[in-house]
Short mmCIF file of C-alpha atoms and ligand atoms in Angstrom, two decimals:
data_model
loop_
_atom_site.label_atom_id
_atom_site.label_comp_id
_atom_site.label_asym_id
_atom_site.label_seq_id
_atom_site.Cartn_x
_atom_site.Cartn_y
_atom_site.Cartn_z
CA MET R 4 27.95 -11.93 27.64
CA GLU R 5 28.78 -8.19 26.78
CA LYS R 6 27.59 -5.55 28.35
CA ILE R 7 27.78 -1.90 26.46
CA ALA R 8 28.51 1.05 28.87
CA ASN R 9 27.72 4.62 28.60
CA TYR R 10 30.41 7.53 28.07
CA ILE R 11 30.55 10.21 30.41
CA GLY R 12 33.31 12.71 31.06
CA GLY R 13 35.49 10.92 28.65
CA LYS R 14 34.90 7.41 30.65
CA LEU R 15 32.93 4.39 30.05
CA ALA R 16 30.12 3.77 32.70
CA ALA R 17 28.10 1.64 33.60
CA PRO R 18 24.34 3.42 34.10
CA ILE R 19 23.53 5.03 37.64
CA GLY R 20 20.48 2.55 37.75
CA ASP R 21 22.32 -0.76 36.96
CA SER R 22 19.64 -1.73 34.31
CA TYR R 23 20.19 -3.22 31.78
CA ILE R 24 17.75 -3.96 27.85
CA ASP R 25 18.51 -6.87 25.96
CA ASN R 26 20.25 -6.50 22.80
CA ILE R 27 18.95 -8.77 19.93
CA ASP R 28 20.36 -9.94 16.66
CA PRO R 29 18.13 -9.91 14.17
CA SER R 30 19.88 -12.28 11.82
CA ARG R 31 19.52 -15.20 14.44
CA GLY R 32 16.47 -13.40 16.79
CA ASN R 33 18.60 -13.86 19.94
CA ILE R 34 20.10 -12.05 22.70
CA TYR R 35 23.66 -11.50 21.97
CA SER R 36 24.99 -8.39 24.20
CA GLN R 37 23.46 -6.09 27.19
CA ILE R 38 22.53 -2.33 26.91
CA PRO R 39 22.70 -0.05 29.59
CA SER R 40 18.63 1.29 30.42
CA SER R 41 19.72 4.75 31.57
CA ASP R 42 17.37 7.71 32.80
CA GLN R 43 17.66 11.09 33.28
CA LEU R 44 20.13 10.70 35.87
CA ASP R 45 22.67 9.54 33.64
CA VAL R 46 21.98 12.18 31.00
CA GLU R 47 22.67 14.99 34.07
CA GLN R 48 25.33 13.44 34.50
CA ALA R 49 26.25 13.89 30.56
CA TYR R 50 25.10 17.05 30.93
CA GLN R 51 27.39 18.13 34.02
CA ALA R 52 30.84 16.58 31.96
CA ALA R 53 29.16 18.24 28.82
CA SER R 54 28.81 21.89 30.70
CA LYS R 55 31.92 21.29 32.36
CA ALA R 56 34.11 20.63 28.91
CA PHE R 57 31.89 23.61 26.87
CA PRO R 58 34.05 26.62 27.74
CA GLY R 59 37.78 24.96 26.83
CA TRP R 60 36.38 23.15 23.90
CA SER R 61 35.08 25.97 22.59
CA LYS R 62 38.05 28.10 22.76
CA THR R 63 40.22 25.40 21.24
CA PRO R 64 41.65 26.53 18.36
CA LYS R 65 39.71 25.63 15.12
CA GLU R 66 43.09 23.71 13.50
CA GLU R 67 43.22 21.15 17.10
CA ARG R 68 39.67 20.55 16.82
CA SER R 69 40.44 19.86 13.24
CA ARG R 70 43.44 17.73 14.51
CA ILE R 71 41.93 15.53 16.96
CA LEU R 72 38.72 15.09 14.94
CA LEU R 73 40.66 13.52 11.92
CA ARG R 74 42.27 11.31 14.39
CA LEU R 75 39.24 10.03 15.13
CA ALA R 76 38.27 9.74 11.30
CA ASN R 77 41.90 7.89 10.30
CA LEU R 78 40.84 5.14 13.38
CA ILE R 79 37.27 4.65 12.24
CA GLU R 80 39.44 4.16 8.47
CA ALA R 81 41.41 1.54 10.92
CA ASN R 82 38.87 -0.47 12.52
CA LEU R 83 36.88 -0.68 9.51
CA ASP R 84 36.60 -4.55 9.77
CA LYS R 85 35.53 -4.69 12.85
CA LEU R 86 33.27 -1.83 13.05
CA ALA R 87 31.27 -2.85 9.72
CA ALA R 88 31.02 -6.76 11.40
CA ALA R 89 29.63 -4.64 14.72
CA GLU R 90 26.76 -2.44 12.26
CA ALA R 91 25.87 -6.12 10.56
CA LEU R 92 25.51 -8.21 13.31
CA ASP R 93 23.75 -5.09 15.26
CA ASN R 94 21.07 -4.43 12.46
CA GLY R 95 20.95 -6.82 10.07
CA LYS R 96 21.94 -5.30 7.14
CA PRO R 97 24.73 -7.07 4.54
CA LEU R 98 27.97 -7.22 6.32
CA LYS R 99 29.32 -5.61 2.30
CA LEU R 100 26.99 -3.38 2.58
CA ALA R 101 28.32 -2.31 6.14
CA LYS R 102 31.68 -2.23 4.88
CA ARG R 103 31.59 -0.51 1.52
CA VAL R 104 28.92 2.27 2.44
CA ASP R 105 28.34 2.76 6.22
CA ILE R 106 31.14 2.35 7.91
CA PRO R 107 33.50 4.51 5.13
CA ARG R 108 30.63 6.97 5.20
CA ALA R 109 31.49 7.24 8.70
CA ALA R 110 35.22 8.15 8.65
CA SER R 111 33.92 10.58 5.75
CA ASN R 112 31.41 12.75 8.26
CA ILE R 113 33.90 13.14 10.49
CA ARG R 114 36.69 14.08 7.92
CA PHE R 115 34.60 16.29 5.94
CA PHE R 116 33.15 18.48 9.14
CA ALA R 117 36.75 18.06 10.85
CA THR R 118 38.18 20.19 7.40
CA ALA R 119 34.53 22.11 6.87
CA ILE R 120 35.27 23.93 9.74
CA MET R 121 38.53 25.55 8.43
CA HIS R 122 36.94 26.68 5.85
CA TYR R 123 33.43 28.42 7.61
CA ALA R 124 33.80 32.02 7.09
CA SER R 125 31.11 34.41 8.65
CA GLU R 126 29.78 37.11 7.03
CA SER R 127 30.04 41.07 6.90
CA HIS R 128 28.26 43.92 5.45
CA LYS R 129 29.54 47.26 4.77
CA MET R 130 26.66 50.07 5.15
CA GLU R 131 28.10 52.32 2.61
CA SER R 132 28.94 55.78 5.16
CA THR R 133 27.48 54.36 8.21
CA ALA R 134 28.84 51.37 9.24
CA ILE R 135 29.83 47.93 9.38
CA ASN R 136 28.51 44.66 10.63
CA TYR R 137 30.24 41.81 10.94
CA THR R 138 28.38 38.62 12.03
CA LEU R 139 30.06 36.26 14.81
CA ARG R 140 28.86 32.60 14.44
CA LYS R 141 29.31 30.86 17.90
CA PRO R 142 28.96 27.68 19.23
CA ILE R 143 25.46 26.91 21.20
CA GLY R 144 26.62 25.37 24.37
CA VAL R 145 25.75 21.87 25.49
CA VAL R 146 23.30 19.87 22.40
CA GLY R 147 21.50 16.89 21.90
CA CYS R 148 21.79 14.62 19.21
CA ILE R 149 19.49 11.70 19.06
CA SER R 150 19.89 9.26 16.07
CA PRO R 151 17.88 6.14 14.60
CA TRP R 152 18.58 2.54 13.64
CA ASN R 153 18.80 2.16 9.98
CA LEU R 154 22.26 3.61 9.57
CA PRO R 155 23.59 3.89 13.13
CA LEU R 156 27.17 4.79 13.00
CA TYR R 157 26.84 6.85 9.63
CA LEU R 158 23.41 9.11 10.88
CA PHE R 159 25.45 9.26 14.57
CA THR R 160 28.56 10.91 13.31
CA TRP R 161 26.30 12.76 10.70
CA LYS R 162 25.12 14.86 13.51
CA ILE R 163 28.26 14.89 15.98
CA ALA R 164 30.85 15.68 13.94
CA PRO R 165 29.52 18.92 12.80
CA ALA R 166 28.32 19.81 16.43
CA ILE R 167 31.73 19.28 18.26
CA ALA R 168 33.46 20.67 14.94
CA SER R 169 32.14 24.18 15.42
CA GLY R 170 32.71 24.17 19.16
CA ASN R 171 29.78 22.51 20.89
CA CYS R 172 29.61 19.48 23.23
CA VAL R 173 27.56 17.28 23.23
CA VAL R 174 24.58 14.04 24.85
CA ALA R 175 23.94 11.98 21.95
CA LYS R 176 21.86 9.43 22.31
CA PRO R 177 21.87 6.02 19.70
CA SER R 178 18.68 4.14 19.24
CA GLU R 179 18.42 1.68 21.67
CA VAL R 180 17.90 -0.96 18.97
CA THR R 181 21.57 -0.54 17.14
CA PRO R 182 23.65 0.81 19.83
CA MET R 183 26.79 -1.43 19.53
CA THR R 184 29.28 0.76 16.95
CA ALA R 185 28.52 3.90 18.85
CA TYR R 186 29.77 2.08 21.78
CA LEU R 187 32.67 0.87 20.11
CA PHE R 188 33.10 4.45 19.09
CA SER R 189 33.56 5.66 22.33
CA LYS R 190 35.92 3.58 22.89
CA LEU R 191 38.03 5.31 19.46
CA CYS R 192 37.31 8.85 21.07
CA ILE R 193 38.98 7.93 24.53
CA GLU R 194 42.15 5.95 21.97
CA ALA R 195 41.97 9.46 19.70
CA GLY R 196 42.58 12.00 22.46
CA LEU R 197 39.13 13.71 22.56
CA PRO R 198 39.00 15.49 25.63
CA ASN R 199 36.96 14.80 28.33
CA GLY R 200 33.16 15.43 28.27
CA ILE R 201 33.30 16.90 24.27
CA LEU R 202 31.30 13.82 23.48
CA ASN R 203 28.84 12.02 26.26
CA ILE R 204 26.95 9.00 24.87
CA ILE R 205 23.73 8.20 26.66
CA HIS R 206 21.85 4.51 25.53
CA GLY R 207 18.61 3.23 26.67
CA LEU R 208 15.13 3.73 25.58
CA GLY R 209 13.55 6.85 23.90
CA PRO R 210 11.41 8.21 26.30
CA ASN R 211 13.93 7.53 29.54
CA VAL R 212 17.08 9.38 27.45
CA GLY R 213 15.39 10.36 24.40
CA GLY R 214 13.00 12.15 26.74
CA PRO R 215 15.51 14.17 29.46
CA ILE R 216 17.69 15.28 26.72
CA THR R 217 15.16 16.84 24.84
CA THR R 218 13.25 18.55 28.01
CA HIS R 219 16.70 19.70 29.47
CA PRO R 220 16.84 23.00 30.25
CA LYS R 221 20.45 23.83 29.19
CA ILE R 222 20.57 21.95 26.19
CA LYS R 223 19.95 24.21 23.55
CA ALA R 224 19.47 22.30 20.32
CA ILE R 225 17.89 19.38 19.16
CA SER R 226 18.78 17.09 15.85
CA PHE R 227 17.02 14.65 15.59
CA THR R 228 16.97 11.91 12.78
CA GLY R 229 13.75 9.19 13.44
CA GLY R 230 9.93 8.49 12.49
CA THR R 231 7.86 11.68 12.09
CA GLU R 232 5.51 10.62 15.15
CA THR R 233 8.75 11.42 17.45
CA GLY R 234 9.68 14.13 15.73
CA LYS R 235 6.52 15.80 16.69
CA THR R 236 6.95 14.51 20.20
CA ILE R 237 10.20 16.66 20.34
CA ALA R 238 9.18 19.54 18.52
CA LYS R 239 6.37 19.83 20.89
CA ILE R 240 8.27 19.94 24.00
CA ALA R 241 11.23 21.64 22.65
CA ALA R 242 9.64 24.60 20.79
CA PRO R 243 7.78 26.47 23.99
CA MET R 244 11.36 26.37 25.13
CA PHE R 245 12.62 27.95 22.23
CA LYS R 246 15.17 25.35 21.83
CA LYS R 247 16.85 25.44 18.09
CA LEU R 248 15.50 22.02 15.74
CA SER R 249 16.89 20.27 13.19
CA LEU R 250 14.49 17.23 12.54
CA GLU R 251 14.77 14.72 9.84
CA LEU R 252 11.59 12.81 9.75
CA GLY R 253 9.93 10.42 7.43
CA GLY R 254 9.55 9.79 3.24
CA LYS R 255 7.30 8.33 1.09
CA ASN R 256 9.53 9.42 -1.51
CA PRO R 257 8.59 9.23 -5.15
CA ASN R 258 10.16 7.55 -8.34
CA ILE R 259 8.74 9.37 -11.73
CA ILE R 260 10.14 7.09 -14.35
CA PHE R 261 8.96 8.82 -17.94
CA ALA R 262 9.11 6.51 -21.18
CA ASP R 263 12.38 8.11 -22.78
CA CYS R 264 14.75 6.95 -19.91
CA ASP R 265 17.04 4.75 -20.11
CA PHE R 266 16.13 1.97 -19.36
CA ASP R 267 18.95 -0.41 -17.93
CA LYS R 268 20.20 2.29 -15.62
CA THR R 269 16.73 3.11 -14.20
CA LEU R 270 16.06 -0.27 -14.02
CA SER R 271 18.92 -1.01 -12.08
CA THR R 272 19.07 1.81 -9.77
CA THR R 273 15.18 1.28 -9.11
CA MET R 274 16.54 -2.35 -7.34
CA HIS R 275 19.03 -0.38 -5.44
CA SER R 276 16.81 2.59 -4.68
CA SER R 277 13.71 -0.10 -3.62
CA PHE R 278 15.14 -2.90 -1.84
CA ALA R 279 18.66 -1.59 -0.16
CA ASN R 280 19.14 -1.46 2.96
CA GLN R 281 16.14 -4.21 3.05
CA GLY R 282 14.43 -0.71 2.15
CA GLN R 283 15.27 0.98 5.26
CA ILE R 284 16.75 4.01 4.01
CA CYS R 285 14.64 7.20 4.59
CA LEU R 286 15.54 8.24 0.82
CA CYS R 287 14.73 4.49 -0.73
CA GLY R 288 12.51 5.20 -3.15
CA SER R 289 8.61 3.63 -2.04
CA ARG R 290 6.15 4.75 -5.06
CA ILE R 291 7.67 4.36 -8.22
CA PHE R 292 5.71 5.56 -11.10
CA VAL R 293 6.03 4.65 -14.56
CA GLU R 294 5.05 6.12 -17.48
CA ARG R 295 1.73 3.88 -19.14
CA SER R 296 3.69 3.29 -22.38
CA ILE R 297 6.32 1.07 -20.70
CA TYR R 298 4.66 0.06 -17.54
CA GLU R 299 4.09 -3.60 -18.71
CA LYS R 300 7.66 -3.87 -19.69
CA PHE R 301 9.28 -2.04 -16.75
CA LYS R 302 7.14 -3.94 -14.31
CA ASN R 303 8.26 -7.24 -15.60
CA ALA R 304 11.71 -6.54 -16.34
CA PHE R 305 11.31 -4.78 -12.48
CA VAL R 306 9.65 -8.10 -10.94
CA GLU R 307 12.10 -10.44 -12.99
CA LYS R 308 15.43 -9.37 -11.36
CA THR R 309 13.66 -8.80 -7.95
CA ASN R 310 13.07 -12.51 -8.00
CA LYS R 311 16.63 -12.74 -8.21
CA LEU R 312 17.42 -10.83 -5.32
CA LYS R 313 18.83 -13.51 -2.66
CA VAL R 314 17.55 -12.53 0.97
CA GLY R 315 20.00 -13.86 3.45
CA ASN R 316 22.66 -14.12 6.21
CA PRO R 317 23.79 -10.98 6.53
CA PHE R 318 27.61 -12.49 6.67
CA ASP R 319 26.52 -14.55 3.55
CA SER R 320 28.85 -12.15 0.78
CA ASP R 321 25.89 -13.73 -1.81
CA SER R 322 23.10 -12.14 0.27
CA ASN R 323 21.38 -8.99 -1.41
CA LEU R 324 19.22 -8.30 1.46
CA GLY R 325 19.72 -9.15 4.99
CA ALA R 326 17.29 -9.06 8.57
CA VAL R 327 15.41 -6.22 8.96
CA VAL R 328 16.45 -4.41 12.23
CA SER R 329 13.98 -6.15 14.85
CA GLU R 330 10.93 -8.26 15.24
CA ALA R 331 8.33 -5.38 15.48
CA HIS R 332 9.59 -3.82 12.80
CA MET R 333 9.24 -7.05 10.71
CA LYS R 334 5.70 -7.30 12.05
CA LYS R 335 4.82 -3.42 11.15
CA VAL R 336 6.01 -3.64 7.26
CA LEU R 337 4.37 -7.40 7.13
CA SER R 338 1.05 -5.95 8.54
CA TYR R 339 1.25 -3.66 5.49
CA VAL R 340 1.09 -5.62 3.24
CA ASP R 341 -1.73 -7.03 5.24
CA LEU R 342 -3.43 -3.60 4.49
CA ALA R 343 -1.88 -3.11 0.81
CA LYS R 344 -4.32 -6.69 0.30
CA GLU R 345 -7.36 -5.53 1.63
CA GLU R 346 -6.93 -2.06 -0.40
CA GLY R 347 -7.19 -3.89 -3.60
CA GLY R 348 -3.49 -4.35 -4.24
CA THR R 349 -2.07 -7.39 -6.02
CA ILE R 350 1.67 -8.43 -4.70
CA LEU R 351 3.49 -8.99 -8.12
CA THR R 352 6.25 -10.63 -5.52
CA GLY R 353 7.33 -11.07 -2.19
CA GLY R 354 5.06 -10.03 0.94
CA LYS R 355 6.14 -12.60 2.95
CA GLN R 356 8.48 -13.90 5.62
CA VAL R 357 11.63 -15.63 4.73
CA LYS R 358 12.23 -18.30 6.63
CA LEU R 359 16.41 -19.04 6.80
CA GLU R 360 17.91 -22.56 7.56
CA GLY R 361 20.17 -23.59 10.46
CA GLU R 362 20.98 -20.96 13.20
CA PHE R 363 19.42 -18.35 11.30
CA SER R 364 16.25 -19.71 11.16
CA ASN R 365 14.98 -17.39 14.13
CA GLY R 366 15.97 -14.16 12.33
CA PHE R 367 13.99 -11.59 10.86
CA TYR R 368 13.48 -11.70 6.79
CA ILE R 369 11.27 -10.21 4.72
CA ALA R 370 11.22 -11.15 1.06
CA PRO R 371 11.26 -8.07 -1.38
CA THR R 372 7.90 -6.86 -2.45
CA ILE R 373 6.30 -5.15 -5.49
CA ILE R 374 2.27 -4.03 -4.82
CA GLU R 375 0.27 -2.87 -7.86
CA GLY R 376 -3.48 -2.10 -8.68
CA LEU R 377 -2.77 0.66 -5.88
CA PRO R 378 -4.87 4.07 -5.81
CA PRO R 379 -1.99 6.86 -4.98
CA ASN R 380 -4.24 8.17 -2.00
CA CYS R 381 -4.76 4.57 0.17
CA ARG R 382 -2.59 3.95 3.33
CA THR R 383 -0.23 1.93 1.60
CA ASN R 384 0.80 4.84 -0.83
CA GLN R 385 0.38 7.28 1.88
CA GLU R 386 2.20 5.99 5.19
CA GLU R 387 5.65 4.73 5.35
CA ILE R 388 6.42 1.51 5.67
CA PHE R 389 10.52 1.66 6.43
CA GLY R 390 10.99 -2.01 4.08
CA PRO R 391 11.75 -4.14 1.40
CA VAL R 392 8.71 -2.67 -0.09
CA VAL R 393 7.11 -0.57 -2.63
CA THR R 394 4.32 0.03 -4.62
CA ILE R 395 4.08 0.54 -8.75
CA THR R 396 1.52 2.54 -10.48
CA PRO R 397 0.98 3.76 -14.82
CA PHE R 398 0.68 7.63 -15.33
CA GLU R 399 0.22 9.07 -18.52
CA SER R 400 0.92 13.17 -18.40
CA GLU R 401 3.43 15.03 -16.03
CA GLU R 402 0.82 17.00 -14.33
CA GLU R 403 -1.20 13.30 -13.30
CA VAL R 404 2.46 12.03 -11.75
CA LEU R 405 3.30 15.47 -10.13
CA ARG R 406 0.39 15.14 -8.13
CA TYR R 407 0.50 11.56 -7.36
CA ALA R 408 4.12 12.13 -6.33
CA ASN R 409 3.17 15.50 -4.29
CA GLY R 410 -0.05 14.05 -2.85
CA THR R 411 1.36 12.96 0.77
CA VAL R 412 2.02 14.76 3.73
CA TYR R 413 6.00 13.95 3.41
CA GLY R 414 8.55 15.62 1.53
CA LEU R 415 11.83 14.17 1.39
CA SER R 416 13.61 12.84 -1.64
CA SER R 417 11.93 12.06 -4.97
CA THR R 418 13.69 10.80 -8.10
CA VAL R 419 13.30 11.55 -12.12
CA TRP R 420 14.37 9.39 -14.86
CA THR R 421 14.27 11.05 -18.69
CA SER R 422 16.51 12.25 -20.94
CA ASP R 423 14.34 15.43 -21.66
CA LEU R 424 16.64 17.87 -20.34
CA ASN R 425 14.15 20.19 -20.42
CA ARG R 426 11.29 18.74 -18.69
CA ALA R 427 13.87 17.19 -16.26
CA HIS R 428 14.65 20.40 -14.96
CA ARG R 429 10.69 21.81 -15.15
CA VAL R 430 9.58 18.68 -13.19
CA ALA R 431 12.13 18.32 -10.46
CA GLU R 432 11.41 21.96 -9.63
CA LYS R 433 7.37 21.06 -9.28
CA LEU R 434 8.13 18.34 -6.68
CA GLU R 435 7.71 18.79 -3.21
CA ALA R 436 11.09 17.82 -1.58
CA GLY R 437 14.23 18.73 0.15
CA ILE R 438 16.38 16.47 -2.51
CA THR R 439 15.46 15.54 -6.23
CA TRP R 440 17.82 12.78 -8.33
CA ILE R 441 17.88 13.16 -11.91
CA ASN R 442 18.74 10.18 -13.70
CA CYS R 443 20.60 9.09 -10.46
CA TRP R 444 19.67 7.87 -6.54
CA LEU R 445 21.57 8.96 -3.54
CA VAL R 446 24.56 10.69 -4.96
CA ARG R 447 26.08 12.38 -2.21
CA ASP R 448 27.71 15.64 -1.97
CA LEU R 449 28.50 16.06 1.41
CA ARG R 450 28.15 19.94 0.93
CA THR R 451 24.93 20.17 -0.58
CA PRO R 452 21.52 20.40 2.06
CA PHE R 453 20.03 17.79 3.55
CA GLY R 454 16.54 17.43 4.44
CA GLY R 455 12.60 17.48 3.79
CA VAL R 456 9.24 19.88 3.86
CA LYS R 457 6.30 19.06 5.24
CA ALA R 458 6.27 16.18 7.62
CA SER R 459 9.46 15.29 6.20
CA GLY R 460 11.22 17.36 8.83
CA VAL R 461 12.61 20.82 9.59
CA GLY R 462 16.03 22.12 8.77
CA ARG R 463 18.50 21.21 6.35
CA GLU R 464 22.01 19.08 7.26
CA GLY R 465 24.97 19.14 5.30
CA GLY R 466 27.92 21.12 4.61
CA PHE R 467 27.44 25.03 5.88
CA GLU R 468 23.69 24.45 6.65
CA ALA R 469 25.03 21.98 9.40
CA LEU R 470 27.89 24.43 10.77
CA ARG R 471 25.15 27.27 10.94
CA PHE R 472 23.06 24.88 12.53
CA PHE R 473 25.11 24.49 15.55
CA THR R 474 26.32 27.64 16.06
CA GLU R 475 24.40 30.78 16.62
CA PRO R 476 25.09 34.25 14.88
CA HIS R 477 25.48 37.34 16.40
CA ASN R 478 25.36 40.54 14.35
CA ILE R 479 27.78 43.49 15.80
CA CYS R 480 27.56 46.75 14.25
CA ILE R 481 30.22 49.19 13.93
CA SER R 482 29.77 52.97 13.09
CA THR R 483 32.12 54.51 10.79
CA ASN R 484 30.99 58.01 11.18
O1 TXE F 508 12.16 5.16 15.66
P1 TXE F 508 12.04 6.80 16.34
P2 TXE F 508 11.31 4.11 15.87
C1 TXE F 508 10.61 5.70 11.19
C2 TXE F 508 10.28 4.30 10.36
C3 TXE F 508 10.20 3.36 11.51
C4 TXE F 508 9.51 4.65 12.05
C5 TXE F 508 9.74 4.27 13.54
O2 TXE F 508 9.04 4.63 9.39
O3 TXE F 508 9.24 2.54 10.87
O4 TXE F 508 10.25 5.66 11.97
O5 TXE F 508 10.59 3.90 14.07
C6 TXE F 508 14.53 7.94 20.17
N1 TXE F 508 12.17 11.76 22.69
N2 TXE F 508 11.76 5.70 11.00
O6 TXE F 508 10.41 3.73 16.69
O7 TXE F 508 11.60 5.66 18.14
C7 TXE F 508 14.74 6.39 19.55
O8 TXE F 508 15.47 6.18 20.69
C8 TXE F 508 13.75 11.68 22.02
C9 TXE F 508 12.33 6.76 9.68
O9 TXE F 508 12.43 3.35 15.68
O10 TXE F 508 11.68 7.39 16.27
C10 TXE F 508 15.99 6.86 18.67
O11 TXE F 508 17.49 7.52 19.33
N3 TXE F 508 13.83 10.38 21.53
C11 TXE F 508 14.03 7.29 9.63
C12 TXE F 508 15.32 7.61 17.77
O12 TXE F 508 14.29 8.71 18.83
C13 TXE F 508 13.49 9.28 21.33
C14 TXE F 508 14.86 6.23 10.78
C15 TXE F 508 14.47 7.12 16.48
O13 TXE F 508 13.43 6.44 17.22
C16 TXE F 508 11.55 9.49 21.61
C17 TXE F 508 14.23 5.24 11.64
C18 TXE F 508 11.08 10.66 22.79
N4 TXE F 508 10.03 10.19 23.40
C19 TXE F 508 12.46 5.60 11.76
N5 TXE F 508 11.05 8.13 21.33
C20 TXE F 508 14.77 7.85 8.75
N6 TXE F 508 13.57 9.16 8.43
O14 TXE F 508 15.91 7.94 8.53
C21 TXE F 508 12.35 7.63 20.63
N7 TXE F 508 13.33 8.75 21.03
#
């Protein structure tokens, strides 16, 4: 059985404690590889390697840093099929989705920051006759990047690319639930000639590896994507140590559908925003609000279309939904369906585990689920479920729907569907969210700020925001008189 290795100081390495955890294929429910169960000792070794590499890397001309990262992006593309197959097996997502989205986006992330760094300029402020200020943007040093399981290589590269491009060295921790593509990526780093110690990847459980990264006194910044509760734990530790923190956390995103929307486009995009990646994208719209006059029509069409979705093994090109990431996650998602029933909701479709045939009969599959009849303030409508489960609710007025949309602790993304331009702008501005899409969903320009408000996180990723996060401004003021 394949044993995944850590990547420290440019070399693949077994965990110091020689301890491993099972890696499960969620499409079949069986163990298929072993993950290092690393601990503080491995993190320390990674920190030492990163710290040793930092003086050289931070002084490496950006043209050279860019060249190396571009080689890495090309290697991801050259290995697209292999990486996509590994992602589908490790995560349960449809192979065609991994091929079309996850892996190409990992290459784009790296290419984007490899070139962004060439255009990144710091500021200068002239004070008429007294002085000129210029602001240096210095790499921070050794930084920590902790990523989740839903978009494994996609979100891993989204963090490490800006960190490395701007001259930092990284101790990175992929999710223990989906470690495989980060491991394959470490082999590509060796092939691309990434100098030793610039990126170090430590595999293992959250508290055992993410914990020591967070508490390490010399790791000066943490970029984290994951659950809101984990984000709180990290913030509690990191804040009194005055670490820079970027937290991308959960969401409970509203889709607001007005009667004057383009019905067909709204319907087909709502299908994607509800069930893409089995609903395991922080940007999925899980609360669908539909203006009363088209509620029945929209609901019926949505249910009918959802009934046609195929839940199947990730490697079948006809599958629209694959497996959810783990048995524990499947149970969590299904427990919310039970809760919804207790809260008085009606399951319009789905609401149960799907049992496939043959070798996939022990996999973790859930039927896409639509629930109606729940008040906006119940737990089902307030807590992040993070699976193929959405609620649908009618509304009468803009004021009412804005109250519903903003009435959760979260504030990550939202969509607005209308052909009234004035209303689109008016409603969008009033939404408490980091990102609002009007008449579209998940259209991403990597230059735009990405992140949420309230319990959805702190800080923004993307474009120059990420380069700002991974650099420390140092203002220098020169007298001119
Ligand atoms: O995430 P965790 P989990 C949400 C979603 C999901 C819930 C829990 O609702 O059901 O969070 O998922 C590492 N110190 N999202 O438990 O634990 C962990 O090893 C430092 C939303 O899988 O937050 C992994 O690498 N690190 C989301 C990473 O944190 C720790 C994506 C994320 O895992 C740690 C994923 C600790 N104490 C889940 N404990 C999104 N917003 O995209 C764990 N980790």
